[in-house]
mmCIF file of C-alpha atoms in Angstrom:
data_model
loop_
_atom_site.group_PDB
_atom_site.id
_atom_site.type_symbol
_atom_site.label_atom_id
_atom_site.label_comp_id
_atom_site.label_asym_id
_atom_site.label_seq_id
_atom_site.Cartn_x
_atom_site.Cartn_y
_atom_site.Cartn_z
ATOM 1 C CA MET N 627 10.697 106.427 161.780
ATOM 2 C CA SER N 628 11.114 110.180 162.228
ATOM 3 C CA ARG N 629 8.525 112.258 160.962
ATOM 4 C CA ARG N 630 10.130 115.395 161.273
ATOM 5 C CA LYS N 631 12.886 115.264 158.501
ATOM 6 C CA ARG N 632 13.885 112.325 155.798
ATOM 7 C CA ALA N 633 16.940 110.297 157.144
ATOM 8 C CA ALA N 634 19.996 111.340 155.078
ATOM 9 C CA LYS N 635 21.204 108.884 152.102
ATOM 10 C CA ARG N 636 24.457 107.509 153.619
ATOM 11 C CA PRO N 637 26.888 106.981 150.770
ATOM 12 C CA LEU N 638 27.738 103.343 149.846
ATOM 13 C CA ARG N 639 31.388 101.931 149.565
ATOM 14 C CA GLN N 640 32.647 100.784 146.110
ATOM 15 C CA GLU N 641 33.192 97.237 145.988
ATOM 16 C CA ILE N 642 37.035 96.279 146.341
ATOM 17 C CA VAL N 643 37.282 94.559 142.988
ATOM 18 C CA TYR N 644 35.208 96.071 140.286
ATOM 19 C CA ARG N 645 34.962 99.602 142.082
ATOM 20 C CA SER N 646 31.544 99.809 141.304
ATOM 21 C CA ARG N 647 28.507 100.978 143.469
ATOM 22 C CA LEU N 648 26.236 98.447 141.537
ATOM 23 C CA ALA N 649 28.479 95.455 142.579
ATOM 24 C CA SER N 650 28.463 96.725 146.318
ATOM 25 C CA MET N 651 24.551 97.085 146.344
ATOM 26 C CA ILE N 652 24.175 93.358 144.850
ATOM 27 C CA VAL N 653 26.719 92.013 147.569
ATOM 28 C CA SER N 654 24.779 93.695 149.981
ATOM 29 C CA ARG N 655 21.457 92.453 148.976
ATOM 30 C CA ILE N 656 23.071 88.662 148.868
ATOM 31 C CA LEU N 657 24.111 89.268 152.414
ATOM 32 C CA LYS N 658 22.214 87.083 154.691
ATOM 33 C CA ASN N 659 22.842 86.793 158.492
ATOM 34 C CA GLY N 660 25.385 89.428 158.306
ATOM 35 C CA LYS N 661 28.180 87.379 156.292
ATOM 36 C CA LYS N 662 29.483 89.642 154.110
ATOM 37 C CA SER N 663 32.320 87.263 153.089
ATOM 38 C CA LEU N 664 30.343 84.714 151.714
ATOM 39 C CA ALA N 665 28.117 86.991 150.009
ATOM 40 C CA SER N 666 31.037 88.746 148.425
ATOM 41 C CA ARG N 667 32.565 85.208 147.327
ATOM 42 C CA LEU N 668 29.011 84.159 145.603
ATOM 43 C CA PHE N 669 29.196 87.481 143.756
ATOM 44 C CA TYR N 670 32.762 86.981 142.364
ATOM 45 C CA GLN N 671 31.981 83.354 141.827
ATOM 46 C CA ALA N 672 29.037 84.251 139.480
ATOM 47 C CA MET N 673 31.040 87.253 137.838
ATOM 48 C CA GLY N 674 33.962 84.560 137.196
ATOM 49 C CA LYS N 675 31.516 82.502 135.601
ATOM 50 C CA VAL N 676 29.908 85.658 133.369
ATOM 51 C CA ARG N 677 33.398 85.899 132.208
ATOM 52 C CA VAL N 678 34.177 82.743 131.161
ATOM 53 C CA LYS N 679 31.227 82.302 129.332
ATOM 54 C CA VAL N 680 30.746 85.807 127.354
ATOM 55 C CA LYS N 681 34.168 86.445 127.162
ATOM 56 C CA LYS N 682 33.605 90.093 127.548
ATOM 57 C CA ASP N 683 33.813 92.735 130.482
ATOM 58 C CA PRO N 684 31.313 91.140 133.312
ATOM 59 C CA LEU N 685 30.619 94.593 134.943
ATOM 60 C CA SER N 686 29.249 95.594 131.656
ATOM 61 C CA ILE N 687 26.949 92.494 131.134
ATOM 62 C CA LEU N 688 25.758 93.088 134.881
ATOM 63 C CA ASN N 689 25.033 96.687 133.873
ATOM 64 C CA GLN N 690 23.294 95.592 131.032
ATOM 65 C CA ALA N 691 21.432 93.263 133.097
ATOM 66 C CA VAL N 692 20.169 95.405 135.460
ATOM 67 C CA LEU N 693 19.168 97.975 132.834
ATOM 68 C CA HIS N 694 17.052 95.535 131.164
ATOM 69 C CA THR N 695 15.418 94.573 134.671
ATOM 70 C CA THR N 696 14.483 97.863 135.751
ATOM 71 C CA PRO N 697 10.934 98.912 135.740
ATOM 72 C CA ARG N 698 9.460 102.106 134.291
ATOM 73 C CA VAL N 699 6.534 102.219 136.243
ATOM 74 C CA VAL N 700 5.362 100.283 139.752
ATOM 75 C CA LEU N 701 1.896 99.803 141.480
ATOM 76 C CA LYS N 702 1.313 101.334 144.690
ATOM 77 C CA ALA N 703 -2.007 100.195 146.600
ATOM 78 C CA ARG N 704 -4.490 103.262 147.563
ATOM 79 C CA ARG N 705 -7.434 103.049 149.754
ATOM 80 C CA ILE N 706 -10.116 105.223 148.679
ATOM 81 C CA GLY N 707 -13.856 105.074 150.171
ATOM 82 C CA GLY N 708 -13.387 101.387 151.232
ATOM 83 C CA SER N 709 -11.680 100.346 148.229
ATOM 84 C CA THR N 710 -8.214 99.657 147.481
ATOM 85 C CA TYR N 711 -7.032 100.495 143.955
ATOM 86 C CA GLN N 712 -3.498 99.515 142.463
ATOM 87 C CA VAL N 713 -2.363 102.852 141.051
ATOM 88 C CA PRO N 714 0.634 103.177 138.510
ATOM 89 C CA LEU N 715 3.471 105.310 139.580
ATOM 90 C CA GLN N 716 6.875 106.488 137.684
ATOM 91 C CA VAL N 717 9.330 105.102 139.271
ATOM 92 C CA ASN N 718 12.328 106.994 140.182
ATOM 93 C CA PRO N 719 15.757 105.394 139.084
ATOM 94 C CA GLU N 720 17.252 104.850 142.470
ATOM 95 C CA ARG N 721 14.058 102.408 143.609
ATOM 96 C CA GLY N 722 13.791 100.996 139.816
ATOM 97 C CA HIS N 723 17.505 99.932 140.534
ATOM 98 C CA ALA N 724 16.574 98.001 143.710
ATOM 99 C CA LEU N 725 13.921 96.556 142.510
ATOM 100 C CA ALA N 726 15.675 95.289 139.910
ATOM 101 C CA ILE N 727 18.271 93.799 141.683
ATOM 102 C CA ARG N 728 15.955 92.290 144.250
ATOM 103 C CA TRP N 729 14.359 90.336 141.435
ATOM 104 C CA LEU N 730 17.595 89.436 139.814
ATOM 105 C CA LEU N 731 18.467 87.703 143.194
ATOM 106 C CA ASN N 732 14.983 86.195 143.831
ATOM 107 C CA ALA N 733 14.875 84.911 140.427
ATOM 108 C CA SER N 734 18.230 83.409 141.126
ATOM 109 C CA ARG N 735 17.320 81.749 144.245
ATOM 110 C CA LYS N 736 14.364 80.048 142.692
ATOM 111 C CA ARG N 737 16.727 78.461 139.871
ATOM 112 C CA PRO N 738 16.918 74.750 140.237
ATOM 113 C CA GLY N 739 20.497 73.538 141.264
ATOM 114 C CA ARG N 740 22.983 74.150 144.091
ATOM 115 C CA ASP N 741 25.492 76.240 143.519
ATOM 116 C CA MET N 742 24.361 80.052 143.879
ATOM 117 C CA GLY N 743 27.334 81.268 142.137
ATOM 118 C CA SER N 744 26.456 79.777 138.829
ATOM 119 C CA LYS N 745 22.517 80.439 139.278
ATOM 120 C CA LEU N 746 23.383 84.189 139.698
ATOM 121 C CA ALA N 747 25.290 84.051 137.025
ATOM 122 C CA ASN N 748 23.053 82.258 134.605
ATOM 123 C CA GLU N 749 20.208 84.715 135.706
ATOM 124 C CA ILE N 750 22.627 87.972 135.053
ATOM 125 C CA LEU N 751 23.135 86.491 131.644
ATOM 126 C CA ASP N 752 19.668 85.760 130.789
ATOM 127 C CA ALA N 753 18.609 89.159 131.799
ATOM 128 C CA SER N 754 21.091 90.784 129.725
ATOM 129 C CA LYS N 755 19.676 88.687 126.736
ATOM 130 C CA ARG N 756 15.894 89.911 128.105
ATOM 131 C CA ILE N 757 14.837 86.579 128.763
ATOM 132 C CA GLY N 758 14.636 84.849 132.343
ATOM 133 C CA ASN N 759 12.310 85.239 135.344
ATOM 134 C CA ALA N 760 13.623 88.778 136.500
ATOM 135 C CA ILE N 761 12.527 89.814 133.118
ATOM 136 C CA ARG N 762 9.170 88.166 133.275
ATOM 137 C CA LYS N 763 8.728 89.784 136.394
ATOM 138 C CA ARG N 764 9.086 93.234 134.973
ATOM 139 C CA GLU N 765 7.217 92.426 132.076
ATOM 140 C CA GLU N 766 4.201 91.472 134.620
ATOM 141 C CA VAL N 767 4.474 94.717 136.676
ATOM 142 C CA HIS N 768 4.178 96.801 133.387
ATOM 143 C CA ARG N 769 1.391 94.648 132.044
ATOM 144 C CA MET N 770 -0.578 95.246 135.424
ATOM 145 C CA ALA N 771 0.109 98.744 135.349
ATOM 146 C CA GLU N 772 -1.163 99.346 131.809
ATOM 147 C CA ALA N 773 -4.154 97.337 132.805
ATOM 148 C CA ASN N 774 -4.681 99.721 135.967
ATOM 149 C CA LYS N 775 -4.104 102.732 133.975
ATOM 150 C CA ALA N 776 -7.612 103.907 134.326
ATOM 151 C CA TYR N 777 -6.797 104.810 138.280
ATOM 152 C CA ALA N 778 -3.868 106.837 137.173
ATOM 153 C CA HIS N 779 -5.774 109.775 138.087
ATOM 154 C CA LEU N 780 -5.779 108.939 141.919
ATOM 155 C CA ARG N 781 -1.996 109.143 142.516
ATOM 156 C CA PHE N 782 -0.642 111.242 145.003
#
């Protein structure tokens, strides 16, 4: 990575069906080994299952799930005088959404079952209701930040 200047943010293309930037972010995060068609098929399958279970717009449920999973603070390791401190920092919204999407997908991958579409749908529904492993991860990060609040003066 160049030290001279920051790389420009490339605009993310909107996803075809829902015309949502968030949906395209999730599809690109599901992506494994460059198989975007498989990733989008899994996402659409999950959104179809959300639509059937809730009988509402699945995009609003997805937005709600990501909003509930987005952290307000994160911990960053800071090395000072041979000791490493976990320093709590406020997170900017883009980074928070990226973390929320990552936690949702990791939690859905760890769910029991065979079908990734249904696992992702169930995790999205749970996160929209403020339950599930992704929400637990967010609360754990917030608890750790609260415990390390004494090191907040070391932020940079």
